[in-house]
PDB file of C-alpha atoms in Angstrom:
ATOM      1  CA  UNK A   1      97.102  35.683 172.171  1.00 76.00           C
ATOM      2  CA  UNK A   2     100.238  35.173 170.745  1.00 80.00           C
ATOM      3  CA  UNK A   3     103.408  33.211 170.898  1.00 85.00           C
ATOM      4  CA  UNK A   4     106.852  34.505 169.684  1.00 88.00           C
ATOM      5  CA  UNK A   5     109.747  32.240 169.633  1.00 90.00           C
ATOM      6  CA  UNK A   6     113.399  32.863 168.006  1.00 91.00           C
ATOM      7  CA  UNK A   7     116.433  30.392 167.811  1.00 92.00           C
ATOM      8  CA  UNK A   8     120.038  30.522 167.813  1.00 92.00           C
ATOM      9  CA  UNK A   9     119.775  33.653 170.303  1.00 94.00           C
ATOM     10  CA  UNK A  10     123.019  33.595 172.685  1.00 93.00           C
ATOM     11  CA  UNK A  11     123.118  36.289 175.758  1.00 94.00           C
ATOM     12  CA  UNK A  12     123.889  36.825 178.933  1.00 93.00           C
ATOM     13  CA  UNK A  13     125.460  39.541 181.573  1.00 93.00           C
ATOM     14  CA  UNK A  14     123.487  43.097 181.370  1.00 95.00           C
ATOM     15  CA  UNK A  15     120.820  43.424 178.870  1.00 96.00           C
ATOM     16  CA  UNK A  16     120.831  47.169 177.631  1.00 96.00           C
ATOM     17  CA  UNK A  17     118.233  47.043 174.775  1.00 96.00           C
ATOM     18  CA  UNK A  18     115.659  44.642 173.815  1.00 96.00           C
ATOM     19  CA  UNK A  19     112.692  44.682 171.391  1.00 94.00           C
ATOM     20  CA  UNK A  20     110.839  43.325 168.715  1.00 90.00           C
ATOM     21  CA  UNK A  21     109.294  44.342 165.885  1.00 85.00           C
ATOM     22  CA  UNK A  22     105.233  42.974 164.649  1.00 79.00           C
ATOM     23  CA  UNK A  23     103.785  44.021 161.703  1.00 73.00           C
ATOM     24  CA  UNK A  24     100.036  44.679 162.477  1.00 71.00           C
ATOM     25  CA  UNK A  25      97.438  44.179 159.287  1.00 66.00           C
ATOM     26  CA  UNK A  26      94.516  45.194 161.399  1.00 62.00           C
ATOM     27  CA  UNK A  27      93.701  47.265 164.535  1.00 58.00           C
ATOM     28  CA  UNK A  28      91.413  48.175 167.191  1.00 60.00           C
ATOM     29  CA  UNK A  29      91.883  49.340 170.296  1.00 58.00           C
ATOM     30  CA  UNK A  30      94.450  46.690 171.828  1.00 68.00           C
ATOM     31  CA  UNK A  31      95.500  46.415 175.750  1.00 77.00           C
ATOM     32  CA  UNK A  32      98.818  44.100 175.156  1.00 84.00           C
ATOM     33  CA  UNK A  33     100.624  42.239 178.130  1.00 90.00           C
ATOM     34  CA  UNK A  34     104.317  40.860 176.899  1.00 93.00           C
ATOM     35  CA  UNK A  35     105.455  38.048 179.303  1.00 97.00           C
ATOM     36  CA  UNK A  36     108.922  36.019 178.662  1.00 97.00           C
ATOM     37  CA  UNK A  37     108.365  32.055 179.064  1.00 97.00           C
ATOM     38  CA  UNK A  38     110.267  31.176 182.003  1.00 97.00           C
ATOM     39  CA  UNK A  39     112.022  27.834 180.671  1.00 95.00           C
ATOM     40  CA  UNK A  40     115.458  27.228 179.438  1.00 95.00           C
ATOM     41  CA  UNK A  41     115.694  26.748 175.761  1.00 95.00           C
ATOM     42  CA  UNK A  42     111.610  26.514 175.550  1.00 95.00           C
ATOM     43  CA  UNK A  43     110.363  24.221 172.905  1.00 93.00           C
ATOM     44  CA  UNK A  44     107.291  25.684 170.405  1.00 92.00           C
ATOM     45  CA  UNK A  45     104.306  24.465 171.975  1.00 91.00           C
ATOM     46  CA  UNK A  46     102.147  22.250 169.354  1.00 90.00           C
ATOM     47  CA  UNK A  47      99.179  22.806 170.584  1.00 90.00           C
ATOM     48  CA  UNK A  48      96.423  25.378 172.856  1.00 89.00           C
ATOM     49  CA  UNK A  49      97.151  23.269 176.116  1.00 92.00           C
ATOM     50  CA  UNK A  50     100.943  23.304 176.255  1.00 92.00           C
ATOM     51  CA  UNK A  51     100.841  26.981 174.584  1.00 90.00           C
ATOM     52  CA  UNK A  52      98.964  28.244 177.805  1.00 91.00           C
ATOM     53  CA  UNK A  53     100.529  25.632 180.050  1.00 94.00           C
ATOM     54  CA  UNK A  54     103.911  27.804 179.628  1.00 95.00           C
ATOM     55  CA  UNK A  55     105.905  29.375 182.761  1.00 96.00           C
ATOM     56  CA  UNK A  56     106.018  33.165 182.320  1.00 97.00           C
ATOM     57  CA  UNK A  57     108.511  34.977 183.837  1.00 98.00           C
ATOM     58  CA  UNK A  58     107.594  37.598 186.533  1.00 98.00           C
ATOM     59  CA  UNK A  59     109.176  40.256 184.486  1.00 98.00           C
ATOM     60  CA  UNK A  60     106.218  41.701 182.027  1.00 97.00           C
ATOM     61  CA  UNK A  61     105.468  44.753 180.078  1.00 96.00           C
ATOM     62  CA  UNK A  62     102.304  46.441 178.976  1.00 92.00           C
ATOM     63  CA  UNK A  63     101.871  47.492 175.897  1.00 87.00           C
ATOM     64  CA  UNK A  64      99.326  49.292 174.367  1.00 80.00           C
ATOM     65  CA  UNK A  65      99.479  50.457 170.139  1.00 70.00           C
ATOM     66  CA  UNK A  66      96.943  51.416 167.622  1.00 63.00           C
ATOM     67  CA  UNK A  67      99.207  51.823 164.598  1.00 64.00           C
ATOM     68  CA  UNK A  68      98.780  49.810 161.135  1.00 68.00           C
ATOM     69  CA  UNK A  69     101.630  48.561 160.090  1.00 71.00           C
ATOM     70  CA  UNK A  70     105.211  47.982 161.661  1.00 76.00           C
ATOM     71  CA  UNK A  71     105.300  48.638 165.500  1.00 80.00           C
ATOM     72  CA  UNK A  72     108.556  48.240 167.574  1.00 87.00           C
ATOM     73  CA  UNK A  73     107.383  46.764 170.833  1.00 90.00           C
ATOM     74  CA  UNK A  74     108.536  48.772 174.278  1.00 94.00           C
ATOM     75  CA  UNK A  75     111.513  47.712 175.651  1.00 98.00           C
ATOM     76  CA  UNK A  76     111.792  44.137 176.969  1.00 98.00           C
ATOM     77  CA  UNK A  77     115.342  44.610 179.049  1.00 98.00           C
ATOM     78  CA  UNK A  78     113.662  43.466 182.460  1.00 98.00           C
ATOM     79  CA  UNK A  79     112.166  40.432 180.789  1.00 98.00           C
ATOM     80  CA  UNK A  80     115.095  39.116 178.949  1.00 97.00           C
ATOM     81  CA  UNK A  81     117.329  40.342 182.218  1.00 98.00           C
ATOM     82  CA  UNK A  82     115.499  37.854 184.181  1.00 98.00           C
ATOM     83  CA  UNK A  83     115.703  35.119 181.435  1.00 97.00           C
ATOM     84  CA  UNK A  84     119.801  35.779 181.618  1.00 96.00           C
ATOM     85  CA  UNK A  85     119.682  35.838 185.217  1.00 96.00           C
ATOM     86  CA  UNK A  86     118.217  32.339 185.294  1.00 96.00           C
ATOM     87  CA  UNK A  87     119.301  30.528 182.874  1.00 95.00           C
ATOM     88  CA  UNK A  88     122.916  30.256 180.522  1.00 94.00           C
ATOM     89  CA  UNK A  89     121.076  31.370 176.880  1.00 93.00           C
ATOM     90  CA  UNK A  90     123.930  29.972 173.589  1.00 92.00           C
ATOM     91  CA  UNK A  91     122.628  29.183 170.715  1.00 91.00           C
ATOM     92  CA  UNK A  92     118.838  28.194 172.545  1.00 92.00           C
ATOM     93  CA  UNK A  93     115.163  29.226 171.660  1.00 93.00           C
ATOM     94  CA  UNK A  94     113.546  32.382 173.806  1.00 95.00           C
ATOM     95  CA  UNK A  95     110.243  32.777 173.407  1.00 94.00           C
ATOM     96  CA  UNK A  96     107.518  35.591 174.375  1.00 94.00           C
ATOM     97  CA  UNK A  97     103.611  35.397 174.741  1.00 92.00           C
ATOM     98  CA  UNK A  98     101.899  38.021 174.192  1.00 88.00           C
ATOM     99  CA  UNK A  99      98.117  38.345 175.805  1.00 86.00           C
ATOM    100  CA  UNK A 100      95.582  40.531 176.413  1.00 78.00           C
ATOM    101  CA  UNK A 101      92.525  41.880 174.031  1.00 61.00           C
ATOM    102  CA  UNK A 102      92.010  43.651 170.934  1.00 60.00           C
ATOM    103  CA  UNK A 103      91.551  43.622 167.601  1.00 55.00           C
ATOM    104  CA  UNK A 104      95.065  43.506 166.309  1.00 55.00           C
ATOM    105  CA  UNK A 105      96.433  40.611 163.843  1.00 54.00           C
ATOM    106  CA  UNK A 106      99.621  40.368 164.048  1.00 55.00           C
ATOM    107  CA  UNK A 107     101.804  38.822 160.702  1.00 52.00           C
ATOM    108  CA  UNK A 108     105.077  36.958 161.045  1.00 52.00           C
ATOM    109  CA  UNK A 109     106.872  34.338 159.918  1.00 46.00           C
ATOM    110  CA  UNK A 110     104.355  31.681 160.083  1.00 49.00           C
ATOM    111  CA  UNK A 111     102.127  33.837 157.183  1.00 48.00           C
ATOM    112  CA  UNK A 112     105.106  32.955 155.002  1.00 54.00           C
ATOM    113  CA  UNK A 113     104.607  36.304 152.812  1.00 57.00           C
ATOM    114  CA  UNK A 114     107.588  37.426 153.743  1.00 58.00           C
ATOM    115  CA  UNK A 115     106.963  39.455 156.994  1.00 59.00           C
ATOM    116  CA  UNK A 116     109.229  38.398 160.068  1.00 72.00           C
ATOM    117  CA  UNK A 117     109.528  39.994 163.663  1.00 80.00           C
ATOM    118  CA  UNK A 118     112.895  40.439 164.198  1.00 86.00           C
ATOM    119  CA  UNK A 119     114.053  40.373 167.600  1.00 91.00           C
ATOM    120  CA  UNK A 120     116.766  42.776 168.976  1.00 93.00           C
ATOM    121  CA  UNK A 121     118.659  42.441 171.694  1.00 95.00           C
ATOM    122  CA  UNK A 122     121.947  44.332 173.052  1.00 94.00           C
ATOM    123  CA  UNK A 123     123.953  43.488 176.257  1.00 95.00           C
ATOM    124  CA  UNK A 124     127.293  43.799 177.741  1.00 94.00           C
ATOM    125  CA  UNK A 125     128.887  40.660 178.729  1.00 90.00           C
ATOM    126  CA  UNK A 126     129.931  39.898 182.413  1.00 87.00           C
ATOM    127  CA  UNK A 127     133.044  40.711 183.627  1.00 84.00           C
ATOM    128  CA  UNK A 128     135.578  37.785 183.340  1.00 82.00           C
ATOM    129  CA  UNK A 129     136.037  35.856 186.470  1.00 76.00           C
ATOM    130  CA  UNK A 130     139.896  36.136 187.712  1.00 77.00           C
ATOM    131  CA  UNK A 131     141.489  33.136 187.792  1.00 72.00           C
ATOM    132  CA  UNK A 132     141.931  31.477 191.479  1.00 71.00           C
ATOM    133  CA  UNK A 133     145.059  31.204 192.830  1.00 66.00           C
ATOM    134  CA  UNK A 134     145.735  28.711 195.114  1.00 61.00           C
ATOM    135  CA  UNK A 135     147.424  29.308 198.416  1.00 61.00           C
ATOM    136  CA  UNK A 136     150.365  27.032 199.228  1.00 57.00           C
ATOM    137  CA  UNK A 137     152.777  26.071 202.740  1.00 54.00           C
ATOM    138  CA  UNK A 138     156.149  27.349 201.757  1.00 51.00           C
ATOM    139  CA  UNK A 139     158.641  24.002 201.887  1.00 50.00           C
ATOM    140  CA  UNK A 140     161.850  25.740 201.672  1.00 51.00           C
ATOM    141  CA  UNK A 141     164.042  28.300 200.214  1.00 51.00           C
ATOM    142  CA  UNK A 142     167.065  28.531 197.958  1.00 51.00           C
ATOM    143  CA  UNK A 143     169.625  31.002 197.727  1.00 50.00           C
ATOM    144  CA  UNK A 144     171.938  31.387 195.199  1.00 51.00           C
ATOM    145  CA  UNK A 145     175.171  33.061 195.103  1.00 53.00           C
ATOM    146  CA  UNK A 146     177.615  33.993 192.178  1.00 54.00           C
ATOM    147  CA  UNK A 147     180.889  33.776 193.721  1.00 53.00           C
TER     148      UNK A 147
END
C-alpha cells in the first residue's frame, strides 16, 4: 500500500483533469485500487494504524500498469470531484491511498533522490453567486418638476 499526500493544493467547482505521476523502480504484475481520503485537510498519518484507519472516499479507480519507470496514473476527476463536493479545498493537504497487490515499488519524495509525484489537477471554478437583492415596501414617491 501506499499513501500520497500533497499541500498547498486549492480547488473547487468542476474538476476536468486530474492525475499523478509515480515513478516505478520495480514491477510485477500489479492490480492497483486509487481511493481519495475522505477528510478535510487530512493530516499524514504517523503510523500503520491511523494510515489504514483513514476515510476513503466512495469515488475510486482501478488501475492496473506494468511499465518501469514513470507512469501517469488514470484519471482521478471523480475522486477529487467528490473531495470538492464535500469539502472547501485552499491552501489544505489531499491525500490518496493507493492499495491492492503487486510487485511494484513506487519512489517519491520520501526516497529523497530526487524523484517526486507531481500531482495535476485542472478545474473550472463555479459560477459566481449573484448578489441578493433585497425586496423593500415602497414609502413614498417624489416628483420633481422644472418650472
Amino acid at each position: 500500500h501506499a499513501g500520497l499526500r500533497w499541500i498547498g493544493v486549492s480547488i473547487n467547482g468542476t474538476i476536468n483533469s486530474a492525475y499523478f505521476k509515480w515513478r516505478s523502480s520495480d514491477f510485477g504484475d500489479t492490480n492497483q485500487r486509487i481511493y481519495g481520503i475522505d477528510e478535510d485537510n487530512p493530516a499524514a498519518p504517523t503510523n500503520f494504524d491511523e494510515f489504514d484507519a483513514d476515510p476513503f472516499t466512495s469515488a475510486f479507480v482501478n488501475w492496473d500498469y506494468y511499465v518501469y519507470g514513470e507512469n501517469q496514473s488514470p484519471s482521478l476527476i471523480t475522486i477529487f470531484q467528490e473531495l470538492v463536493d464535500s469539502y472547501t479545498i485552499e491552501d489544505d493537504a489531499v491525500m490518496l491511498q493507493i492499495r491492492g497487490v503487486g510487485g511494484t515499488i513506487g519512489e517519491y519524495d520520501d526516497y529523497g533522490d530526487g524523484y517526486y509525484c507531481p500531482l495535476h489537477i485542472e478545474y473550472s471554478p463555479p459560477a459566481p453567486t449573484p448578489t441578493p437583492v433585497a425586496d423593500g415596501d415602497l414609502i413614498g414617491i417624489g416628483i420633481i418638476r422644472k418650472s
